[in-house]
PDB file of C-alpha atoms in Angstrom:
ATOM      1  CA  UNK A   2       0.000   0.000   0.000  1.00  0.00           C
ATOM      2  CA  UNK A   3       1.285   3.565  -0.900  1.00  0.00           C
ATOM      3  CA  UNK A   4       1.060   6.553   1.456  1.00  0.00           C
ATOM      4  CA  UNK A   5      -1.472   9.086   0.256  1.00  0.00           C
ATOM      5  CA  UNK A   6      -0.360  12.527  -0.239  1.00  0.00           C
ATOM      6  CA  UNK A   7      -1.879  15.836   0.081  1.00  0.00           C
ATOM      7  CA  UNK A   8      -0.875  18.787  -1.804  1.00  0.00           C
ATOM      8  CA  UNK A   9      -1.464  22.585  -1.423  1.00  0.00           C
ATOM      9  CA  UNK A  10      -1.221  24.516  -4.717  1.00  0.00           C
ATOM     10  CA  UNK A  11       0.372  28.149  -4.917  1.00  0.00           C
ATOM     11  CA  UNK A  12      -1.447  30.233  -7.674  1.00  0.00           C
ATOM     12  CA  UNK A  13      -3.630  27.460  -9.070  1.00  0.00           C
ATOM     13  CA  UNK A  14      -7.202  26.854  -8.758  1.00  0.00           C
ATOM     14  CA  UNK A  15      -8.057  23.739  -6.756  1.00  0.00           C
ATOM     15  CA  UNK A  16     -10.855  21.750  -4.788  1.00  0.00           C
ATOM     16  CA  UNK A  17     -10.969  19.401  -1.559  1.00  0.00           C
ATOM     17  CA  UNK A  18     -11.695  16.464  -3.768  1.00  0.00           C
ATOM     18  CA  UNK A  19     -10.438  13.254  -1.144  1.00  0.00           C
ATOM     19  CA  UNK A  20     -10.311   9.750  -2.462  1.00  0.00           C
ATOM     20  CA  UNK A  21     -13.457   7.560  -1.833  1.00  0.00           C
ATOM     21  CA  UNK A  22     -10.310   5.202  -0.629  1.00  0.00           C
ATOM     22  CA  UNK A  23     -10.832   6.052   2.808  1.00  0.00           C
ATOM     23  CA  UNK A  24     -14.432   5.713   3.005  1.00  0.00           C
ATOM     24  CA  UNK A  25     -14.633   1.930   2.352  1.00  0.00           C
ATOM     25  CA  UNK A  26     -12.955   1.338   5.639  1.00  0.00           C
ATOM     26  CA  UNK A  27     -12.102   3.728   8.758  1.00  0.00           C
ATOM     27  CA  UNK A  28      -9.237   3.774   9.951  1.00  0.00           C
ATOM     28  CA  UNK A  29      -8.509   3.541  14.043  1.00  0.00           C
ATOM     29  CA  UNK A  30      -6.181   6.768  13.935  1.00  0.00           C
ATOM     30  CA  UNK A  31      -6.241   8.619  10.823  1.00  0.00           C
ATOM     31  CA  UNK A  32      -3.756  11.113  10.714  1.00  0.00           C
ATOM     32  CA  UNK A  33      -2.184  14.008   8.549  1.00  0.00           C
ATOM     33  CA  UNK A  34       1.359  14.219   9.210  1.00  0.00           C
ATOM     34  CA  UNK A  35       2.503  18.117   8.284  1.00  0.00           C
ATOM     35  CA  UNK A  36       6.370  18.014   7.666  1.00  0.00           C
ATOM     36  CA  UNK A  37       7.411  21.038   9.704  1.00  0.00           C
ATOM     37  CA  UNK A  38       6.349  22.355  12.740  1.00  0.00           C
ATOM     38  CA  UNK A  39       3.694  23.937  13.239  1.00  0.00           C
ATOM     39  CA  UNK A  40       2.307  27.164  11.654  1.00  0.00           C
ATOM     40  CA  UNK A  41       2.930  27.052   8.205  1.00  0.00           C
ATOM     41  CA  UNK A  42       1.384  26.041   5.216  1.00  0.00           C
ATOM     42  CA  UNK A  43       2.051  22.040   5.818  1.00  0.00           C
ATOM     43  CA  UNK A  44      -0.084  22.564   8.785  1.00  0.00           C
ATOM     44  CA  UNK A  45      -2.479  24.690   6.724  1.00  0.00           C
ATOM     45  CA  UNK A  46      -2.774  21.842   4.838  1.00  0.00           C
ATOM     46  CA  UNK A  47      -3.470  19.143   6.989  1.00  0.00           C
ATOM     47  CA  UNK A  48      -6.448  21.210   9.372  1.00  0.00           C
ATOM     48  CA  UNK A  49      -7.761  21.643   5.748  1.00  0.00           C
ATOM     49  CA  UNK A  50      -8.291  17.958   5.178  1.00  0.00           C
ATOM     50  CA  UNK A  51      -9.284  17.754   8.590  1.00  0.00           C
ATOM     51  CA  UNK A  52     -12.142  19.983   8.431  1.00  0.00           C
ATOM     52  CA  UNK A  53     -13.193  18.623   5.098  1.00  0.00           C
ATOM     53  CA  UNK A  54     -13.157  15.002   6.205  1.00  0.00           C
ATOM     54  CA  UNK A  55     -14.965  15.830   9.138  1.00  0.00           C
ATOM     55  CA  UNK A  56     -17.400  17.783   7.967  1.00  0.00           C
ATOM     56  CA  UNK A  57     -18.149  15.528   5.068  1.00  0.00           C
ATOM     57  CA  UNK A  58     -18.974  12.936   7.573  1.00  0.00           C
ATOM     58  CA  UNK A  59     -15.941  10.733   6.407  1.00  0.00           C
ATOM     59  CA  UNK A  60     -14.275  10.105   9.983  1.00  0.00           C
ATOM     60  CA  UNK A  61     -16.393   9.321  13.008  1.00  0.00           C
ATOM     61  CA  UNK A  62     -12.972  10.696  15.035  1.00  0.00           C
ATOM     62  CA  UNK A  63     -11.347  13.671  14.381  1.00  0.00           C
ATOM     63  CA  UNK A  64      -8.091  13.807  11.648  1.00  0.00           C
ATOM     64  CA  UNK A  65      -5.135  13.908  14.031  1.00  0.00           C
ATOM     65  CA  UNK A  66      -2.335  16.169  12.893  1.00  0.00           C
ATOM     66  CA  UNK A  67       1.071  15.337  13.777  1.00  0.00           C
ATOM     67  CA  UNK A  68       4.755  17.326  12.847  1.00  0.00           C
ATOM     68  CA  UNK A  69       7.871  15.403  11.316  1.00  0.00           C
ATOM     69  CA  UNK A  70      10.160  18.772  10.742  1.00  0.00           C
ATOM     70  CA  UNK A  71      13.228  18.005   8.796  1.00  0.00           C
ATOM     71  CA  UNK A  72      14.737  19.038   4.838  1.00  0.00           C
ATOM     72  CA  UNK A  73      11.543  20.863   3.486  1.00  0.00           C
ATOM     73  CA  UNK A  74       9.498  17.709   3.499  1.00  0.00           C
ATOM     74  CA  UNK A  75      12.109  15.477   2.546  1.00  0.00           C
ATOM     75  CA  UNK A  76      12.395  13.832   6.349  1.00  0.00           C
ATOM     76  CA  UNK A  77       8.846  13.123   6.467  1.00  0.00           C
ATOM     77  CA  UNK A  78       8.676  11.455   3.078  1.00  0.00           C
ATOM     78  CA  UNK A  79      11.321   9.349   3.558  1.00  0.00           C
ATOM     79  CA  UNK A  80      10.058   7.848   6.714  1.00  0.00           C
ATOM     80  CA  UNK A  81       6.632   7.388   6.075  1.00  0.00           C
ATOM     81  CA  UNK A  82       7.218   5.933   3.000  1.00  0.00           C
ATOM     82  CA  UNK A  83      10.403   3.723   3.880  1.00  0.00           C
ATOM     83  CA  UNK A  84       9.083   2.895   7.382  1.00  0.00           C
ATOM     84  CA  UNK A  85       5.227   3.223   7.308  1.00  0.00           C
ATOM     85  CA  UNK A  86       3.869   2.103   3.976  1.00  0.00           C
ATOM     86  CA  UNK A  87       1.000   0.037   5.156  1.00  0.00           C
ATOM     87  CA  UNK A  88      -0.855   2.996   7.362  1.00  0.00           C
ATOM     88  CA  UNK A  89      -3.804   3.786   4.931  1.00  0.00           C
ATOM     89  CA  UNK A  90      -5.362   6.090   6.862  1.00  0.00           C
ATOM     90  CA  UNK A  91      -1.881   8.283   7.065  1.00  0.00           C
ATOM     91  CA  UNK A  92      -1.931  11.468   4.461  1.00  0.00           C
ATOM     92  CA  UNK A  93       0.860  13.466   4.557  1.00  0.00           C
ATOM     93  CA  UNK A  94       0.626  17.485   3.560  1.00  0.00           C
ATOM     94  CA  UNK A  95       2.702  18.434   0.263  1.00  0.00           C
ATOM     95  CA  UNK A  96       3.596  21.590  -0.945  1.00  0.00           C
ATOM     96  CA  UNK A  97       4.487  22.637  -4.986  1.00  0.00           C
ATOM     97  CA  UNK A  98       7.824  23.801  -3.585  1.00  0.00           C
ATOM     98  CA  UNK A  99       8.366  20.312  -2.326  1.00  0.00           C
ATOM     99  CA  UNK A 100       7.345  18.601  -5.625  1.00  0.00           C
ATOM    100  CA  UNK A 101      10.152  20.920  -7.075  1.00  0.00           C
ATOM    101  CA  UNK A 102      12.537  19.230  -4.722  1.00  0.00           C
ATOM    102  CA  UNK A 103      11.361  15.709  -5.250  1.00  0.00           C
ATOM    103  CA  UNK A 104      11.530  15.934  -8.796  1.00  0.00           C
ATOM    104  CA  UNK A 105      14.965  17.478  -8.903  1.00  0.00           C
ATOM    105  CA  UNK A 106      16.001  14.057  -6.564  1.00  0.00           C
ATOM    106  CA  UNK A 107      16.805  16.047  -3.758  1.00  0.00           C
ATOM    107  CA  UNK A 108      14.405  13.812  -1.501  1.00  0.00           C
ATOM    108  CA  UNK A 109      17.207  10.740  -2.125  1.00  0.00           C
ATOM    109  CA  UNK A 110      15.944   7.380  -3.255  1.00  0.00           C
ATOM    110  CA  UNK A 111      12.324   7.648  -3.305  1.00  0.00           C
ATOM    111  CA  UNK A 112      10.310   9.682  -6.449  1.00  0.00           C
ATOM    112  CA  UNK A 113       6.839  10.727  -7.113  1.00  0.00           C
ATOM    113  CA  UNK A 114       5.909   7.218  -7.811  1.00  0.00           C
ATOM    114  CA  UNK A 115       6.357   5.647  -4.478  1.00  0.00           C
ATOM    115  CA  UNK A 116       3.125   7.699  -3.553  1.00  0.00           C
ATOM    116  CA  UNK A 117      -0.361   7.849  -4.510  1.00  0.00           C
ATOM    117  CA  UNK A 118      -0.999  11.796  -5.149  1.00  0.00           C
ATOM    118  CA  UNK A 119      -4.804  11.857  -3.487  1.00  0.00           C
ATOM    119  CA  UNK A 120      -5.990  15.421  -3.684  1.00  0.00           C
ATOM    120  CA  UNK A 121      -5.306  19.294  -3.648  1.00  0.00           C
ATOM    121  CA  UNK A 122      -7.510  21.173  -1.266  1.00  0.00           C
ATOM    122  CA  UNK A 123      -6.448  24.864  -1.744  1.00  0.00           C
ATOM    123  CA  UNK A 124      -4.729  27.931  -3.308  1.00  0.00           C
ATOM    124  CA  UNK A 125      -2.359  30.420  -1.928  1.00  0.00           C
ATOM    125  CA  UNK A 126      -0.025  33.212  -3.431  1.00  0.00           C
ATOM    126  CA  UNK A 127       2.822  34.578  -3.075  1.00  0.00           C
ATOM    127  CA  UNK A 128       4.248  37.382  -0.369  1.00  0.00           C
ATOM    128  CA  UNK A 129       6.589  39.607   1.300  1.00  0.00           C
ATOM    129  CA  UNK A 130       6.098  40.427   4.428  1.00  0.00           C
ATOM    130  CA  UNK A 131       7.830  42.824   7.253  1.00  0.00           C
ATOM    131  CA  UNK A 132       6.715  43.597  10.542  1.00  0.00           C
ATOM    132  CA  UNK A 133       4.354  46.340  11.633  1.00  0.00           C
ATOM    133  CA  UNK A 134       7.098  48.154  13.077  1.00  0.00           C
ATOM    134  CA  UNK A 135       9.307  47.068   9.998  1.00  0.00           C
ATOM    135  CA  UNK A 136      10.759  50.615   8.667  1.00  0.00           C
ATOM    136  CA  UNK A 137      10.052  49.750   5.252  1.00  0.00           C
ATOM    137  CA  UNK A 138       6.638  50.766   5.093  1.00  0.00           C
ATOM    138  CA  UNK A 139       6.298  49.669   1.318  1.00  0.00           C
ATOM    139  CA  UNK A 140       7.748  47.513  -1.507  1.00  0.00           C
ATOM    140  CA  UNK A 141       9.620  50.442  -2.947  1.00  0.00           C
ATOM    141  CA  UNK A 142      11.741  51.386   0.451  1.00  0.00           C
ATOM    142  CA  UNK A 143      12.484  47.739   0.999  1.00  0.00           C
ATOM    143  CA  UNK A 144      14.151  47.779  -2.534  1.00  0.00           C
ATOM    144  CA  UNK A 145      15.704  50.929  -2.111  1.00  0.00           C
ATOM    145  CA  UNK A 146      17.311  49.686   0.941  1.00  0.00           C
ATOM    146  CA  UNK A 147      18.881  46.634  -0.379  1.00  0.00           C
ATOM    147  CA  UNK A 148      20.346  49.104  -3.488  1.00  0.00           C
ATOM    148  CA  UNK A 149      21.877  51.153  -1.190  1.00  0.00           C
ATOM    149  CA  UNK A 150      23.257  48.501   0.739  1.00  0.00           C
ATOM    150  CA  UNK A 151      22.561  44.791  -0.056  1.00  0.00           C
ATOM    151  CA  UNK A 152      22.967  43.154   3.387  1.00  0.00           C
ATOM    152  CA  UNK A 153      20.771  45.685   4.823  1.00  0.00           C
ATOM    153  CA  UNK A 154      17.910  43.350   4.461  1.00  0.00           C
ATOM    154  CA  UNK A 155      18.090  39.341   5.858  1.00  0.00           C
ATOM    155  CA  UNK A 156      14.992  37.559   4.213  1.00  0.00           C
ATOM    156  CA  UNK A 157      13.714  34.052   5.510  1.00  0.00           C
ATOM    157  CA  UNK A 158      11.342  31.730   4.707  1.00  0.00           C
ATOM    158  CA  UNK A 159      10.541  27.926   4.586  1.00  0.00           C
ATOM    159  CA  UNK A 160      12.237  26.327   1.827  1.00  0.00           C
ATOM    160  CA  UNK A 161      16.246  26.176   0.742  1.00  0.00           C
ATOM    161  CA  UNK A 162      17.677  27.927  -1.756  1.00  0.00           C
ATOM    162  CA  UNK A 163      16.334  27.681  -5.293  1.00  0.00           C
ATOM    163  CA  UNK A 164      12.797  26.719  -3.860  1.00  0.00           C
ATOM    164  CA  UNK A 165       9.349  28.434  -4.687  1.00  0.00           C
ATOM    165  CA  UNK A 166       9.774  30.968  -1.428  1.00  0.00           C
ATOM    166  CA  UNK A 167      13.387  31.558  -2.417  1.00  0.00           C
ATOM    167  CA  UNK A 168      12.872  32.796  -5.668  1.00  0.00           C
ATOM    168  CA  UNK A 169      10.022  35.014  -4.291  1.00  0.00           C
ATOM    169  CA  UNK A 170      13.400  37.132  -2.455  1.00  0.00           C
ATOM    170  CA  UNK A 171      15.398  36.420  -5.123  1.00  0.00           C
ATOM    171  CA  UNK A 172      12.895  38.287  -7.693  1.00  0.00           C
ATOM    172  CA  UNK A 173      12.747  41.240  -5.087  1.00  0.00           C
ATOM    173  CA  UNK A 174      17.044  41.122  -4.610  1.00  0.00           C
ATOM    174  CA  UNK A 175      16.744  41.509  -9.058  1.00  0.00           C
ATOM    175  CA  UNK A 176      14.512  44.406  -9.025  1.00  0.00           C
ATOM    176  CA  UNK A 177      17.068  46.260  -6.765  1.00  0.00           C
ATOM    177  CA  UNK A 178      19.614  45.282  -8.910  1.00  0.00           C
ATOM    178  CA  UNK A 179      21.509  42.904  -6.906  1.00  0.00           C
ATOM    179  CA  UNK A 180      23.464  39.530  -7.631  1.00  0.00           C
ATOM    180  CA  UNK A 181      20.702  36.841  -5.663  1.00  0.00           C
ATOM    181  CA  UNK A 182      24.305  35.506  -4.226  1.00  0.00           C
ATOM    182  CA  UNK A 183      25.199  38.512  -2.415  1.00  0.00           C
ATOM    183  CA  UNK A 184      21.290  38.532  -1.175  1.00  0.00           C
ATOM    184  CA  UNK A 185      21.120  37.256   3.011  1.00  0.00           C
ATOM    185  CA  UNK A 186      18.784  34.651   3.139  1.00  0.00           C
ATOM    186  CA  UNK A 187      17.898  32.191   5.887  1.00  0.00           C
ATOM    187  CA  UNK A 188      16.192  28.758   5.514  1.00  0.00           C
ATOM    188  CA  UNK A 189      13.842  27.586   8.057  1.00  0.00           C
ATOM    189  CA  UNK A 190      12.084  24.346   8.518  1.00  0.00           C
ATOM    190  CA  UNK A 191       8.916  26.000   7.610  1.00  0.00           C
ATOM    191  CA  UNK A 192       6.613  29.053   7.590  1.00  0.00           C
ATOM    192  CA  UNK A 193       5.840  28.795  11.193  1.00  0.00           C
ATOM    193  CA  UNK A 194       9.107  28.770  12.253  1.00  0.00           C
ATOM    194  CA  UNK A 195       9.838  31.671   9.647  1.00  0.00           C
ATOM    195  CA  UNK A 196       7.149  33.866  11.031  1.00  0.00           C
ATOM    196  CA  UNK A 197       8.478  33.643  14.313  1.00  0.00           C
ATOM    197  CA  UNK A 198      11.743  34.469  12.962  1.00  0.00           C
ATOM    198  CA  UNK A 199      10.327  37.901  11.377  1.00  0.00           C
ATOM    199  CA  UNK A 200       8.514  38.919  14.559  1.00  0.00           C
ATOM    200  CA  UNK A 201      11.101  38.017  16.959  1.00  0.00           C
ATOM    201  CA  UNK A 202      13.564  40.498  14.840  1.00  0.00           C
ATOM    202  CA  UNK A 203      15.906  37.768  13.452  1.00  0.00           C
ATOM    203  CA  UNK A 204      15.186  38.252   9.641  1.00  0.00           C
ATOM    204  CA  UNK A 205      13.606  41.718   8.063  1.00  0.00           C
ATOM    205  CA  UNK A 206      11.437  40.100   5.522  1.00  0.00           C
ATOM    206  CA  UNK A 207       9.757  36.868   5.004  1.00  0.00           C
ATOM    207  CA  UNK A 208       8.690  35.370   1.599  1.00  0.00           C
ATOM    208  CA  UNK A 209       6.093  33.268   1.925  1.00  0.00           C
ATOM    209  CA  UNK A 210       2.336  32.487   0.873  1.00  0.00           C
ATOM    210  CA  UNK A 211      -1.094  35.040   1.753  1.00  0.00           C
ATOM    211  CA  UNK A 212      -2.418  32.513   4.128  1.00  0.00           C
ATOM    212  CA  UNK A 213       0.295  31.759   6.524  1.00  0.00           C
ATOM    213  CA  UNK A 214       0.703  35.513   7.156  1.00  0.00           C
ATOM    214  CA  UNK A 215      -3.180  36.271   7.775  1.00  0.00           C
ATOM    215  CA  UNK A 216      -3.734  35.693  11.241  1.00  0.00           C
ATOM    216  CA  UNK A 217      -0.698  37.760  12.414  1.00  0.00           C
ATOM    217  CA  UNK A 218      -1.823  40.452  10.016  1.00  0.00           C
ATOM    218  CA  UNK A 219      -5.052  40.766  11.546  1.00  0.00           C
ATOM    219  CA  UNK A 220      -3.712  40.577  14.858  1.00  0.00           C
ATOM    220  CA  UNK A 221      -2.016  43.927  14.001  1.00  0.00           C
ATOM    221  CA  UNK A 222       1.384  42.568  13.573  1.00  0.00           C
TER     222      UNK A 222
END
């Protein structure tokens, strides 16, 4: 038996569409396993299946979301697949940023096929965000700073260099006019971990997606 995967889509259309799989027999724990801790989009992803599942009148128990942090996905995939490939109710959350990875082998010996792909339940786009107190009150100051000096400005987010997030700093570091290489740029095990990077003061900026950032932007932060 494969492990199912779900996937949250960046900039694409998509609906919460589960397998019938899991309806022919319940499982005693279902569980979404979101690889990063929690807070970011992995986990997004995971209390979205949950709350479709459950309100579909799928599960009779709740979804139980659990946290396997490690390589942008890649520690999670491994094990579940390598060590756990007989848990049918066990889903793990994907991103698009992690399919980039996987298909560029940086997940090691396992590919796309040693899964079955079972759904994409949402959208999201692309960000930059400071803090309230940030002193670059718009895109425009942000880039002026890192002209005038391109270290001014450490940018973090979940995913390693050359991922989805990445590129999102990259693309700002290019409309300043600065080499990406010489742009400062810290990889976290996630967007939660990321955000609490950006409001403890550790990076200036973080490049991420809309809905990871919501919350703390209605909070007023």
């Amino acid at each position: 038996m494969k492990t199912s995967v779900l996937r949250l889509f960046g900039g694409a259309v998509a609906a919460l569409s589960l397998s019938a799989n899991l309806a022919f027999a319940e499982p005693e724990r279902p569980e979404c396993i979101a690889p990063a801790k929690p807070g970011g989009g992995f986990d997004l992803t995971c209390k979205l299946a949950q709350s479709g599942l459950q309100d579909g009148g799928h599960l009779s128990s709740p979804l139980r979301v659990s946290y396997m942090p490690g390589g942008i996905g890649a520690v999670a995939y491994n094990a579940i697949v390598a060590q756990r490939p007989d848990e049918g109710g066990t889903i793990v959350a994907f991103s698009g940023g992690s399919l980039l990875n996987l298909a560029q082998k940086k997940f090691g010996k396992y590919g796309v096929n040693d899964v079955r792909w079972l759904a994409a339940v949402g959208a999201d786009f692309g960000m930059l965000a400071v803090r309230d107190d940030s002193p670059f009150q718009s895109l425009t100051e942000l880039v002026d700073a890192l002209k005038k000096d391109p270290t001014s400005v450490i940018f973090g987010a979940g995913g390693t260099i050359g991922s989805q997030d990445w590129m999102k700093s990259a693309l700002i570091a290019r409309a300043a006019g600065v080499d990406y290489q010489k742009m400062r740029y810290v990889a976290f095990e996630g967007g939660g971990e990321s955000i609490t990077a950006l409001l403890g003061g550790h990076i200036q900026a973080y490049s991420g997606d809309v809905a990871e950032i919501i919350p703390h932007v209605q909070s007023g932060k």
